[in-house]
XYZ file of C-alpha atoms in Angstrom:
607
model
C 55.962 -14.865 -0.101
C 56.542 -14.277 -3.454
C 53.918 -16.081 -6.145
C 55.533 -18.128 -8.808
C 56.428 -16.129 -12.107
C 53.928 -16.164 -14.779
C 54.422 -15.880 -18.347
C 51.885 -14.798 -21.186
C 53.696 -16.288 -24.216
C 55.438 -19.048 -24.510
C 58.994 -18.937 -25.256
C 59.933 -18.209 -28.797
C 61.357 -21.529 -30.501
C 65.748 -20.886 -30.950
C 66.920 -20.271 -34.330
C 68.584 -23.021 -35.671
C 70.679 -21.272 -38.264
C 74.863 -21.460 -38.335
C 76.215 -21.540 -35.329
C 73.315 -22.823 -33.207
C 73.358 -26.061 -31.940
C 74.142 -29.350 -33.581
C 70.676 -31.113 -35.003
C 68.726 -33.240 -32.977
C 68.548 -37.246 -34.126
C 65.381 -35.812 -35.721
C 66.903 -33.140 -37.554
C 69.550 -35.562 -39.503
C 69.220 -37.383 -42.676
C 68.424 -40.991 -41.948
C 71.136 -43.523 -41.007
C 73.648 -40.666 -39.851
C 74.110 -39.973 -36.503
C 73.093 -37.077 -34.564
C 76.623 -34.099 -34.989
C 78.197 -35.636 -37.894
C 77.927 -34.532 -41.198
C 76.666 -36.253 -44.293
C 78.525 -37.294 -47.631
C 76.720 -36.799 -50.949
C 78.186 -40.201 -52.951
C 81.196 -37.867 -54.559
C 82.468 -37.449 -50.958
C 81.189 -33.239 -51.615
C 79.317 -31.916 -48.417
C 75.202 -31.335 -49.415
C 74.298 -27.838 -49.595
C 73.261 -26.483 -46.384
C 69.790 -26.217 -44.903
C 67.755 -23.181 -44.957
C 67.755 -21.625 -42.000
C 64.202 -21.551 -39.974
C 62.919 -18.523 -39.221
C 62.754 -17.719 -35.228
C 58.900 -17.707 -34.337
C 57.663 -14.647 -34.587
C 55.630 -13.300 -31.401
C 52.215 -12.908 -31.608
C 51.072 -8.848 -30.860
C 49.384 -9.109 -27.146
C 47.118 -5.808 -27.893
C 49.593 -3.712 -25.816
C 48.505 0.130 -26.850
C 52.024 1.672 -25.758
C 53.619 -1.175 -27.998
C 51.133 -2.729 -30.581
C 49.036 -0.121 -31.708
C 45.295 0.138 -30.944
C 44.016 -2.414 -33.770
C 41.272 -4.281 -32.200
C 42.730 -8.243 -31.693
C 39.216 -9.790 -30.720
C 35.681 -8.553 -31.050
C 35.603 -7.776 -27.185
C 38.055 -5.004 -27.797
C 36.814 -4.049 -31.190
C 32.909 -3.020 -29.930
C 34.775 -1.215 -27.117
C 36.536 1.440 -29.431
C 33.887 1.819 -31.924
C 31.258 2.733 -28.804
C 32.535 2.309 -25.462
C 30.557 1.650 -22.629
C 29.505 4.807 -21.114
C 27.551 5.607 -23.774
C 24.987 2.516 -23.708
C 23.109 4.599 -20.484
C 21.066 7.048 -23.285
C 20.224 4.172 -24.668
C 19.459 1.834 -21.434
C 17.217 5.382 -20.571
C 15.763 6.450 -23.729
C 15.347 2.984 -26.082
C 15.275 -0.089 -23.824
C 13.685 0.834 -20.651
C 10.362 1.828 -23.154
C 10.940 -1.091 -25.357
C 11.808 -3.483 -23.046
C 14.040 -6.245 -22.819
C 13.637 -7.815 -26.360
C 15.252 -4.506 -27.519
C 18.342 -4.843 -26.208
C 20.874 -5.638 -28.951
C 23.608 -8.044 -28.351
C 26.407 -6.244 -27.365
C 24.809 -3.486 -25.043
C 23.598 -6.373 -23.397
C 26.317 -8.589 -22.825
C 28.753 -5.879 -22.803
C 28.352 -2.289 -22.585
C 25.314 -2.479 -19.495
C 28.485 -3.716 -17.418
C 29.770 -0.135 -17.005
C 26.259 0.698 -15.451
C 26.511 -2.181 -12.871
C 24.221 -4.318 -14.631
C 24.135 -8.277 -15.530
C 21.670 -10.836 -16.456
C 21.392 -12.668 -13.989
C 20.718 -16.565 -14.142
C 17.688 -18.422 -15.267
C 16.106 -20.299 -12.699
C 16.149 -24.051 -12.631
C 19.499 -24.595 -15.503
C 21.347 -27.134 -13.262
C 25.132 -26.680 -13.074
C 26.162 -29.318 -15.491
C 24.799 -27.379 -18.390
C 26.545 -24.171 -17.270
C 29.322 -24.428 -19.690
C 27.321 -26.122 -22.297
C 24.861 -23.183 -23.014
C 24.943 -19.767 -24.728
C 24.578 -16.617 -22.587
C 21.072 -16.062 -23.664
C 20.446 -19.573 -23.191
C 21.509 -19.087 -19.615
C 19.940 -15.732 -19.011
C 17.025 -14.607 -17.609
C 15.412 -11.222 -18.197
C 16.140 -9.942 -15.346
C 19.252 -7.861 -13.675
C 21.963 -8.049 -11.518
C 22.240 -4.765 -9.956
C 25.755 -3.578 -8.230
C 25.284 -0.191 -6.242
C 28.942 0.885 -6.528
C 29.975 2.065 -2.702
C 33.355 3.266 -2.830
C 34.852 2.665 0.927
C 31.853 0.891 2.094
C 30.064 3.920 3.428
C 26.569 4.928 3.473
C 24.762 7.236 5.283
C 21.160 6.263 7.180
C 19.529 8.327 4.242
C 21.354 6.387 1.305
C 20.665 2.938 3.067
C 16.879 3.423 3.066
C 16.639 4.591 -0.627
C 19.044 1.223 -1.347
C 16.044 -0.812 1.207
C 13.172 1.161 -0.865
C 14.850 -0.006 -4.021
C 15.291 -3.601 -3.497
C 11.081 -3.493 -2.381
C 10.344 -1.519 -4.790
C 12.260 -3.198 -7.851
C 14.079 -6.339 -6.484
C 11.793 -8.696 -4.837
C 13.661 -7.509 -0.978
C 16.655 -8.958 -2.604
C 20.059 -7.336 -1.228
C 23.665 -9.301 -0.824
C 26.473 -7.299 1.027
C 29.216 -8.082 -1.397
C 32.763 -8.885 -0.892
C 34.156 -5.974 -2.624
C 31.529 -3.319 -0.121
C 29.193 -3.005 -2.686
C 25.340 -4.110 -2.511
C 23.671 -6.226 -4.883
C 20.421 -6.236 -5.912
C 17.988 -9.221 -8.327
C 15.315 -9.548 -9.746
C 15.866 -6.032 -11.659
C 14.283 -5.505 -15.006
C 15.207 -2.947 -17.557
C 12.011 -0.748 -17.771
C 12.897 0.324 -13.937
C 16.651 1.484 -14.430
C 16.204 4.634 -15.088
C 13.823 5.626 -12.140
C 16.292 3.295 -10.025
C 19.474 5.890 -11.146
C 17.687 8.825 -10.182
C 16.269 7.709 -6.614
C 20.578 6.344 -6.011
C 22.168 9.427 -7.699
C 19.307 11.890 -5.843
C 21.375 10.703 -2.583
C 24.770 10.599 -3.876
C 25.197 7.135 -5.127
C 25.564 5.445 -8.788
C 26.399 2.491 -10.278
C 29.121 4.105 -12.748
C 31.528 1.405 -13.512
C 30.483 -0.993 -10.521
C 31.319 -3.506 -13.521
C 33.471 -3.471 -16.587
C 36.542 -3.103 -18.103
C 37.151 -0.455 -16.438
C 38.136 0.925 -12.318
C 35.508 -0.742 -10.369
C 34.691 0.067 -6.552
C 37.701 1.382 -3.899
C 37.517 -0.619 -1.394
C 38.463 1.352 1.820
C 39.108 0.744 5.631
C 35.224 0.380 7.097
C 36.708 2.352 10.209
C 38.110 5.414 8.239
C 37.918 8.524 10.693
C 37.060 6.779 13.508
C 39.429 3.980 14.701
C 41.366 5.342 18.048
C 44.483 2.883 16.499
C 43.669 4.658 12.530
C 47.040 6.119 11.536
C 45.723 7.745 8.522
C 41.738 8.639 7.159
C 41.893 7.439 3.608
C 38.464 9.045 3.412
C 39.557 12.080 1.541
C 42.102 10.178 -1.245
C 38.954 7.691 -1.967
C 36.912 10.578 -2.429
C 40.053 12.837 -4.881
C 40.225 9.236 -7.010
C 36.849 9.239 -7.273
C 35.632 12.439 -8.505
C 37.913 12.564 -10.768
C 38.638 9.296 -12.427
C 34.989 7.613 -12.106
C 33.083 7.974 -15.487
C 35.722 9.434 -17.307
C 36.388 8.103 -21.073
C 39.884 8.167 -21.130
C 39.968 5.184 -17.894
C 36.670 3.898 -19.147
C 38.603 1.333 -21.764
C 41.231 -0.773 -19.853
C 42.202 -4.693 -20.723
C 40.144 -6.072 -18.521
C 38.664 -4.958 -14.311
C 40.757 -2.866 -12.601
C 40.505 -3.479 -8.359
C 41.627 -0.806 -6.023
C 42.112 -0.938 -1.913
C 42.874 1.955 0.414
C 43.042 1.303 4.344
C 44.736 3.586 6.931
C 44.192 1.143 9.729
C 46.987 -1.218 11.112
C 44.551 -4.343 10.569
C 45.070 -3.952 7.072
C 41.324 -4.783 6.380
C 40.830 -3.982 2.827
C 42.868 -7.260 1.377
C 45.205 -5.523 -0.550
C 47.355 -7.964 -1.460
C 44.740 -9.711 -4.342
C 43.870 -5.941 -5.501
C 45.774 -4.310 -8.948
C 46.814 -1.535 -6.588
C 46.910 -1.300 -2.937
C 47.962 1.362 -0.154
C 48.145 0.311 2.749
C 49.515 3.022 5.768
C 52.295 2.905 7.953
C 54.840 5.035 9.673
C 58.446 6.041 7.752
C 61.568 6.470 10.321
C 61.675 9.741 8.362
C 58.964 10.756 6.195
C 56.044 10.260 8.748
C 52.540 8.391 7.786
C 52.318 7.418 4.409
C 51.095 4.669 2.188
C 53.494 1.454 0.957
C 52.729 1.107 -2.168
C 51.009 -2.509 -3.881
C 50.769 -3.635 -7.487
C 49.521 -6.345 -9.236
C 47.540 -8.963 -7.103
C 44.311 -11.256 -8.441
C 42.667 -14.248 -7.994
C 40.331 -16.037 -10.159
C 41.749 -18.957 -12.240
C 45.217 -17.910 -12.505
C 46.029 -16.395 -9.224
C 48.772 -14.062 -8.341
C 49.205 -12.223 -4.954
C 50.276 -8.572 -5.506
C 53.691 -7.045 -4.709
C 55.547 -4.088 -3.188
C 56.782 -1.745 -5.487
C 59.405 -0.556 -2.691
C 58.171 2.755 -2.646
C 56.421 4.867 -0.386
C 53.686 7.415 -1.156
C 52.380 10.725 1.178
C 48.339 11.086 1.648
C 48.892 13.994 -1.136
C 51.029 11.602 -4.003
C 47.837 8.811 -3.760
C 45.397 9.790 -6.514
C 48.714 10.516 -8.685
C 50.012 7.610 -7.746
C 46.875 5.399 -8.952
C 46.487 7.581 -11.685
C 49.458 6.138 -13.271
C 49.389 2.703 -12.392
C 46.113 2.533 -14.064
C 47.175 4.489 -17.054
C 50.081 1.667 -17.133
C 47.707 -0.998 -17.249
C 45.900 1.135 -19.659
C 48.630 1.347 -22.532
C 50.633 -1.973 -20.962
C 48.147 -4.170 -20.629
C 47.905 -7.353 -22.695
C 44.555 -7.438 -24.505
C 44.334 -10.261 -26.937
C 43.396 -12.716 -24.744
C 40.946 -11.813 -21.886
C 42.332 -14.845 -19.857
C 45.356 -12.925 -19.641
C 44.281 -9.541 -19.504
C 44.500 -8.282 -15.778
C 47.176 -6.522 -14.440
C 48.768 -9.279 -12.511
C 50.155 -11.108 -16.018
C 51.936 -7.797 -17.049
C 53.545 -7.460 -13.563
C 55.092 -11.234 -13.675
C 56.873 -10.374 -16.741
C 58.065 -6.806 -15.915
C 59.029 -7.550 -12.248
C 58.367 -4.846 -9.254
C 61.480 -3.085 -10.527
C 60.550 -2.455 -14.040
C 57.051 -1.273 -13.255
C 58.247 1.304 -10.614
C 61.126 2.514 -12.987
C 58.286 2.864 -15.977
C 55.309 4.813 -13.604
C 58.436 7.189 -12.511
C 59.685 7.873 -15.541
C 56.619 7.515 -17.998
C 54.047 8.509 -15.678
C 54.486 10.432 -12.627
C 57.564 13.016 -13.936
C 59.315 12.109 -10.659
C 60.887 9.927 -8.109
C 58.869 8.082 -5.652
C 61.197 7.486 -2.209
C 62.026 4.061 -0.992
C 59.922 3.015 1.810
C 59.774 -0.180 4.502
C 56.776 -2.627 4.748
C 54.735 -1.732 6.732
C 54.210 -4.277 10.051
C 52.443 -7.243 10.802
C 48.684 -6.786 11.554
C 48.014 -6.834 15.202
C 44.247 -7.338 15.427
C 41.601 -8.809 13.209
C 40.415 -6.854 10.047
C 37.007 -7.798 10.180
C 35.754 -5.383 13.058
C 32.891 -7.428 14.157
C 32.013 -6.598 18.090
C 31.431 -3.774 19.806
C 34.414 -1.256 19.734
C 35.455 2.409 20.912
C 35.606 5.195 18.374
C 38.379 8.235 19.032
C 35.391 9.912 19.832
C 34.613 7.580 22.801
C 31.663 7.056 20.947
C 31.149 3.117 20.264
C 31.046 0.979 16.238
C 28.970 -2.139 16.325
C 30.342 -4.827 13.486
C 27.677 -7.560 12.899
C 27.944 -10.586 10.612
C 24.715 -11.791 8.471
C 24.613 -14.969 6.654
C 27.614 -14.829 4.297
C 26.186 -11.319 3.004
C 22.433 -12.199 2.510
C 20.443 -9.546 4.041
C 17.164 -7.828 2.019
C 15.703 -4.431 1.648
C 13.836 -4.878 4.407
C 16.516 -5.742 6.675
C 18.625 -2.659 5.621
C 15.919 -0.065 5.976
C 15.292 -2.100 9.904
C 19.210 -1.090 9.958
C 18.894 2.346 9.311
C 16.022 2.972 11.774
C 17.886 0.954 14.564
C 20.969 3.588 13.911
C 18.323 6.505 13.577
C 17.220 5.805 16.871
C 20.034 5.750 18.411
C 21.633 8.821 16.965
C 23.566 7.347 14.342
C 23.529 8.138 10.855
C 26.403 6.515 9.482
C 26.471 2.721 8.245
C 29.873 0.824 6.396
C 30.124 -2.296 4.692
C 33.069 -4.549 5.168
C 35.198 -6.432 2.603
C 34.522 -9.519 4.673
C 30.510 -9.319 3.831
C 29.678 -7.334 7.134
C 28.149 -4.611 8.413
C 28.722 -1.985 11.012
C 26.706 0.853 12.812
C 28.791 3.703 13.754
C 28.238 6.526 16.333
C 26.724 4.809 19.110
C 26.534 5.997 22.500
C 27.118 3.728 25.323
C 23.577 4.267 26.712
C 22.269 2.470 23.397
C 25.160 -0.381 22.398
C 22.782 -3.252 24.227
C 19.673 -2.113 22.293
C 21.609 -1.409 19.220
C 23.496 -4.806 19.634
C 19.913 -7.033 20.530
C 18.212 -5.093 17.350
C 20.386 -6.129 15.016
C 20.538 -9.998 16.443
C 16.741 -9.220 15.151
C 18.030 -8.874 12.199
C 20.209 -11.900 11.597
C 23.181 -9.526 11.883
C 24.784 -11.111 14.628
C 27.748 -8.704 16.843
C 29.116 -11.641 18.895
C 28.777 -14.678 16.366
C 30.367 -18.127 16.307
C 33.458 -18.594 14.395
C 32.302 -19.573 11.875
C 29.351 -17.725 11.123
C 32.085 -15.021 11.590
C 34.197 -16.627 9.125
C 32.152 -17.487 6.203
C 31.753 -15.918 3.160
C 30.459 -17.055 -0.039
C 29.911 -15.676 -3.896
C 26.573 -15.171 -5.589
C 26.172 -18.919 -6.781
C 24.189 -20.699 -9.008
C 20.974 -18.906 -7.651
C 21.486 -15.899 -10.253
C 24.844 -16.594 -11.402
C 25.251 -17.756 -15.131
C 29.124 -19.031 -14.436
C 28.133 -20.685 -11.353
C 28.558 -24.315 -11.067
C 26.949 -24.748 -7.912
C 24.835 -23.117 -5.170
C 26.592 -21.079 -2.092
C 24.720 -18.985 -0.351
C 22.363 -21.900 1.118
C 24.879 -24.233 1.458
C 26.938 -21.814 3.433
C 24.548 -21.076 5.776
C 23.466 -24.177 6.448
C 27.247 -25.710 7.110
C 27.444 -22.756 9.633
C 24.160 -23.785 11.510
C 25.502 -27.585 11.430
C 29.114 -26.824 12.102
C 27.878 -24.950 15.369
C 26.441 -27.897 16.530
C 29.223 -30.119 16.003
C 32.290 -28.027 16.739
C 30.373 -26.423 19.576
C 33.125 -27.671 22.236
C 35.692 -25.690 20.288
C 34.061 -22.426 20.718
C 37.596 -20.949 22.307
C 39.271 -22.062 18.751
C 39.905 -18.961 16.793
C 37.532 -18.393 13.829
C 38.899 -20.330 10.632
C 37.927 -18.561 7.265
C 35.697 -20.769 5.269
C 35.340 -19.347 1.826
C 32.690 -20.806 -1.072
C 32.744 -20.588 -4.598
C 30.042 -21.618 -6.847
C 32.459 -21.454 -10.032
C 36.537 -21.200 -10.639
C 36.472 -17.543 -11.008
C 36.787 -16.782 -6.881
C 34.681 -14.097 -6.346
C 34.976 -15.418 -2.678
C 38.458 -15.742 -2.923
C 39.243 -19.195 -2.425
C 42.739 -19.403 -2.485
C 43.234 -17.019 0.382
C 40.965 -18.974 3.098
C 42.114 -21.115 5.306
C 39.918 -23.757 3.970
C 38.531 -22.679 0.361
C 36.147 -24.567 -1.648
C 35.655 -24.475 -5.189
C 32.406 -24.919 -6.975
C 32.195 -27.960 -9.160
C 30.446 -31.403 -10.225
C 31.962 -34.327 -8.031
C 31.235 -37.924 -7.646
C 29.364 -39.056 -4.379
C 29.791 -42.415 -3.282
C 27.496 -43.994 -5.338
C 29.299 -42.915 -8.671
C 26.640 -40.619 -9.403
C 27.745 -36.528 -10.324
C 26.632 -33.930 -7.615
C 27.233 -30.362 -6.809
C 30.255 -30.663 -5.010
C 34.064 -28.860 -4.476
C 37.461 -28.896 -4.619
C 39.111 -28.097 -1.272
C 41.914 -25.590 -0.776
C 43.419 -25.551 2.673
C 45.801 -23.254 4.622
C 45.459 -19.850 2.440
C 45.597 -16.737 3.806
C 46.680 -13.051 3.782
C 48.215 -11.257 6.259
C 46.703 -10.723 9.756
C 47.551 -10.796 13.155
C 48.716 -14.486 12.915
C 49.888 -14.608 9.108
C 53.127 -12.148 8.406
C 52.503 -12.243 4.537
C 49.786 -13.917 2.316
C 50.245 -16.792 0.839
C 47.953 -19.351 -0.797
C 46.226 -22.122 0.201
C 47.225 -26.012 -0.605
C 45.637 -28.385 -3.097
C 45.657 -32.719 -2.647
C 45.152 -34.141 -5.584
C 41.155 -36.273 -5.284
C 39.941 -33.874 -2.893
C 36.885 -33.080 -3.144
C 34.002 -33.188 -0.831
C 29.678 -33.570 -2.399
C 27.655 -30.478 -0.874
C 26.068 -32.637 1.397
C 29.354 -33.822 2.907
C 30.375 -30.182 3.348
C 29.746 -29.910 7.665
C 30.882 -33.371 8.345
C 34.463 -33.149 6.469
C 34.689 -29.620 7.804
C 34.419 -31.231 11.022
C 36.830 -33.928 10.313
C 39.478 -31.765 9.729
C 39.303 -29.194 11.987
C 39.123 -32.207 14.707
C 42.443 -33.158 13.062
C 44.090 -30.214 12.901
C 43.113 -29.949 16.875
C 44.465 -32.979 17.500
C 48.033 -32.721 15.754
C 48.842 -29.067 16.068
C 51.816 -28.644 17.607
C 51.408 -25.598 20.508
C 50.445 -22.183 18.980
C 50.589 -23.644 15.610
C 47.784 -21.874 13.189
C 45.540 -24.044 10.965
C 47.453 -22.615 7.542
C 50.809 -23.696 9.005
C 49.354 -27.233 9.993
C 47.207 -27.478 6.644
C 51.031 -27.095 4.599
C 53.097 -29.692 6.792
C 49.943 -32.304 7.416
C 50.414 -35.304 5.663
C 47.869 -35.905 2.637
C 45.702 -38.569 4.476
C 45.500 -36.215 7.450
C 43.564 -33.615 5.404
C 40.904 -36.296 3.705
């Protein structure tokens, strides 16, 4: 399914000089009708019209095309100091001064590329959100992304992430979306001590924000799926060491997303990344990687595409390489709004992009290559499943991501004692233990129930994930987290006579920007002040229905469907849930999925 074209300019007005077309009744003199031509009183024609000038394109900050002048004070602090730089200071000024020293544009800028925001002030309600100034927003206290690349940690790194969050973050710890962990309640004295205790392990937070390549998201299974066709493991790792940190990537138009996966599942949802590779089998070429460009969600969403072209296991970190440098010198930078890689792909087109990281970029030809097939199986990986090792991987689902310190370090001691040292994060907010013997999987399965990290959960509990919120968000609109977890305990209750109906993907947003990726869930809800019944404004959403990418019942991604008035108040969240899942159960026609029914249903059938 390919996403409708977007534009970033509007198109230039036609020049109306000789030979263009006649004047509009607006254009002509008054009492003369539009195409004829008026008569001075001596019968001689009037001199002609000046001509209007075409209008003249504004520069979109394209490097390779503009020049590097700074458009808009964003880009102008990043050239005069980028980024990078701000962690001397974060170590040797701020962390001894404290937070009152941080000037203006470290901290609402340049601590990004360190994996650090201020995080929200308790008790601003979500009707001031967009009223308020950052500072007014912020607290004085951090956000802290541990950048994972792949989702994996070993026992060893997961305890110094639990000792961490104790230590410095009030327990706090969210399994992200994107296989990172997040951490609260942070404050700036404690950074540096944190960055030695992650990097004394082999973790950072380099770039787990910014303008700049964040996190790769990888396959969670990598090396040890019997179906895997290839390890991405060591092409995560090559992109990694090399391109993480470095100033010449550390300045791009906006985020920059990667995914990698090797396994037929396709579980690292490549199609809303700026680059994907996902693996398949060529008729003649052997495993490889088709090649993605340009997805993203947020406000203006745009699934990615296929450039057409396939790429070996050795061609990947070249490959990225110059799809980011593209972006890089491409890239439209006036306007942040517009700034991600998906607007410059709408106007090139697949072809033009392929023909320009060839030529430009890579020095040589890239072969054509097919899509690779339809997913088969779930990308997920909750359960209990074999290794290629016959050894076992246990995939448990918390709470849409909300786990603590504590929890983790109870997670590495469970795998410990079990023989495992190896622990992944999912894109789909879960977690799995790897390595376990079959003597241990109903221990290791009943310890983590202990946990709240369920292996054998409802569907929706399976299902759910949710964003940050207005808990320590400052763009958040409403609360998620909660509110997630509650619908899930309700919905349990009330759909508990469909527990054979396959797991719908419920998907919560506190704000427009979906982190949680909305438009992609088969019932997506967007964070924002509605009216309840009464008339009176609550935290509420807008409901998107029938989105999804592609999986073992979805060939290709597509996005989900919008009915004008729908909305639904927090509290109403389980019961219209309810209501229309019970209709889609009731007028689904055979093996019909939810996202095919949600597209076809008539409006009144979705309220």
């Amino acid at each position: 399914m390919t996403p409708p074209h977007t534009t970033t300019e509007a198109t230039p007005v036609a020049d109306r000089s000789a030979g263009s077309s006649p004047a509009t009744p607006a254009d002509a003199p008054a009492g003369t009708a539009a195409g004829t031509t008026a008569q001075t009183p001596d019968g001689a024609a009037p001199p002609a019209r000046p001509a209007r000038p075409a209008r003249v394109a504004r520069p979109n900050g394209q490097w390779a095309v503009d020049g590097k002048e700074p458009l808009n004070g964003n880009e102008k602090w990043k050239q005069e100091d980028g980024g990078l730089s701000v962690r001397q200071r974060i170590e040797e000024v701020y962390s001894r001064e404290g937070f009152d020293s941080i000037s203006g544009d470290d901290l609402h800028g340049r601590f990004r590329w360190w994996g650090l925001y201020t995080q929200r002030k308790p008790g601003i309600d979500g009707g001031r959100t967009a009223q308020l100034e950052p500072h007014e927003l912020e607290d004085k206290y951090f956000m802290l992304r541990v950048r994972i690349d792949g989702g994996a940690v070993s026992t060893e790194q997961l305890r110094v992430i639990a000792d961490i969050s104790r230590d410095f973050g009030r327990d706090s710890a969210d399994i992200t979306d994107r296989q990172n962990i997040q951490l609260h309640w942070v404050e700036v004295e404690n950074v540096p001590e944190i960055w030695r205790r992650l990097e004394s392990v082999g973790l950072q937070t380099t770039e787990a924000c910014g303008d700049v390549p964040r996190v790769v998201l990888g396959s969670p299974v990598a090396g040890i799926a019997a179906d895997e066709l290839i390890d991405p493991a060591r092409v995560i790792k090559e992109i990694t060491d090399k391109y993480i940190g470095v100033p010449e990537l550390a300045n791009l138009p906006r985020k920059f997303k990667t995914a990698v996966t090797g396994h037929p599942s396709q579980d690292v949802v490549h199609e809303i990344n700026d680059v994907g590779f996902v693996a398949l089998e060529h008729p003649e070429l052997g495993v490889g990687f088709d090649l993605w460009v340009g997805g993203g969600l947020s406000a203006n969403p745009r699934l990615g595409e296929r450039l057409g072209a396939f790429v070996t296991e050795e061609q990947v970190a070249d490959v990225w390489h110059g799809v980011v440098q593209i972006f890089r010198d491409y890239g439209y930078r006036r306007l942040r709004n517009k700034a991600r890689l998906k607007f410059l792909l709408a106007d090139w087109g697949p072809a033009k992009f392929r023909e320009v990281l060839e030529t430009e970029y890579l020095g040589y030809a890239l072969p054509d290559g097919p899509p690779a097939p339809q997913p088969t199986q779930p990308g997920d990986h909750v359960g209990v499943h074999k290794q290629k090792d016959g050894l076992n991987y246990v995939g448990a689902a918390p709470y849409v991501g909300r786990v603590s310190g504590s929890i983790l370090a109870a997670v590495a001691d469970l795998a410990e004692s079990a023989g495992s040292q190896r622990v992944r994060f999912t894109p789909h907010q879960k977690l799995l233990v790897l390595d376990v013997p079959d003597e241990h999987l109903e221990r290791v399965v009943s310890g983590l129930k202990e946990q709240g990290l369920d292996a054998n959960p409802s569907p929706f509990r399976r299902s759910t994930i949710a964003c940050t919120g207005i808990e320590y968000c400052k763009l958040a609109i409403v609360e998620t987290k909660a509110s997630a977890s509650r619908a899930i305990d309700d919905l349990e209750k009330r759909l508990g006579d469909l527990s054979a109906m396959k797991p719908l993907s419920l998907h919560i947003n506190g704000c427009p920007n979906s982190c949680a990726r909305i438009q992609t869930a088969d019932i997506g809800l967007k964070g924002q002040l509605v009216l309840d019944d009464e008339g009176n404004q609550v935290p509420g959403f807008q409901v998107h229905l029938g989105g999804g990418l592609a999986s073992d019942d979805r060939a290709e991604a597509g996005m989900g469907r919008t009915v004008r008035g729908l909305k639904v108040t927090n509290d109403d969240l389980p019961e219209y849930v309810e209501r229309v899942v019970r209709q889609f159960e009731k007028e689904k026609d055979g093996t019909e999925t939810f996202a095919q029914w949600a597209h076809r249903a008539d409006e009144e059938s979705l309220r």
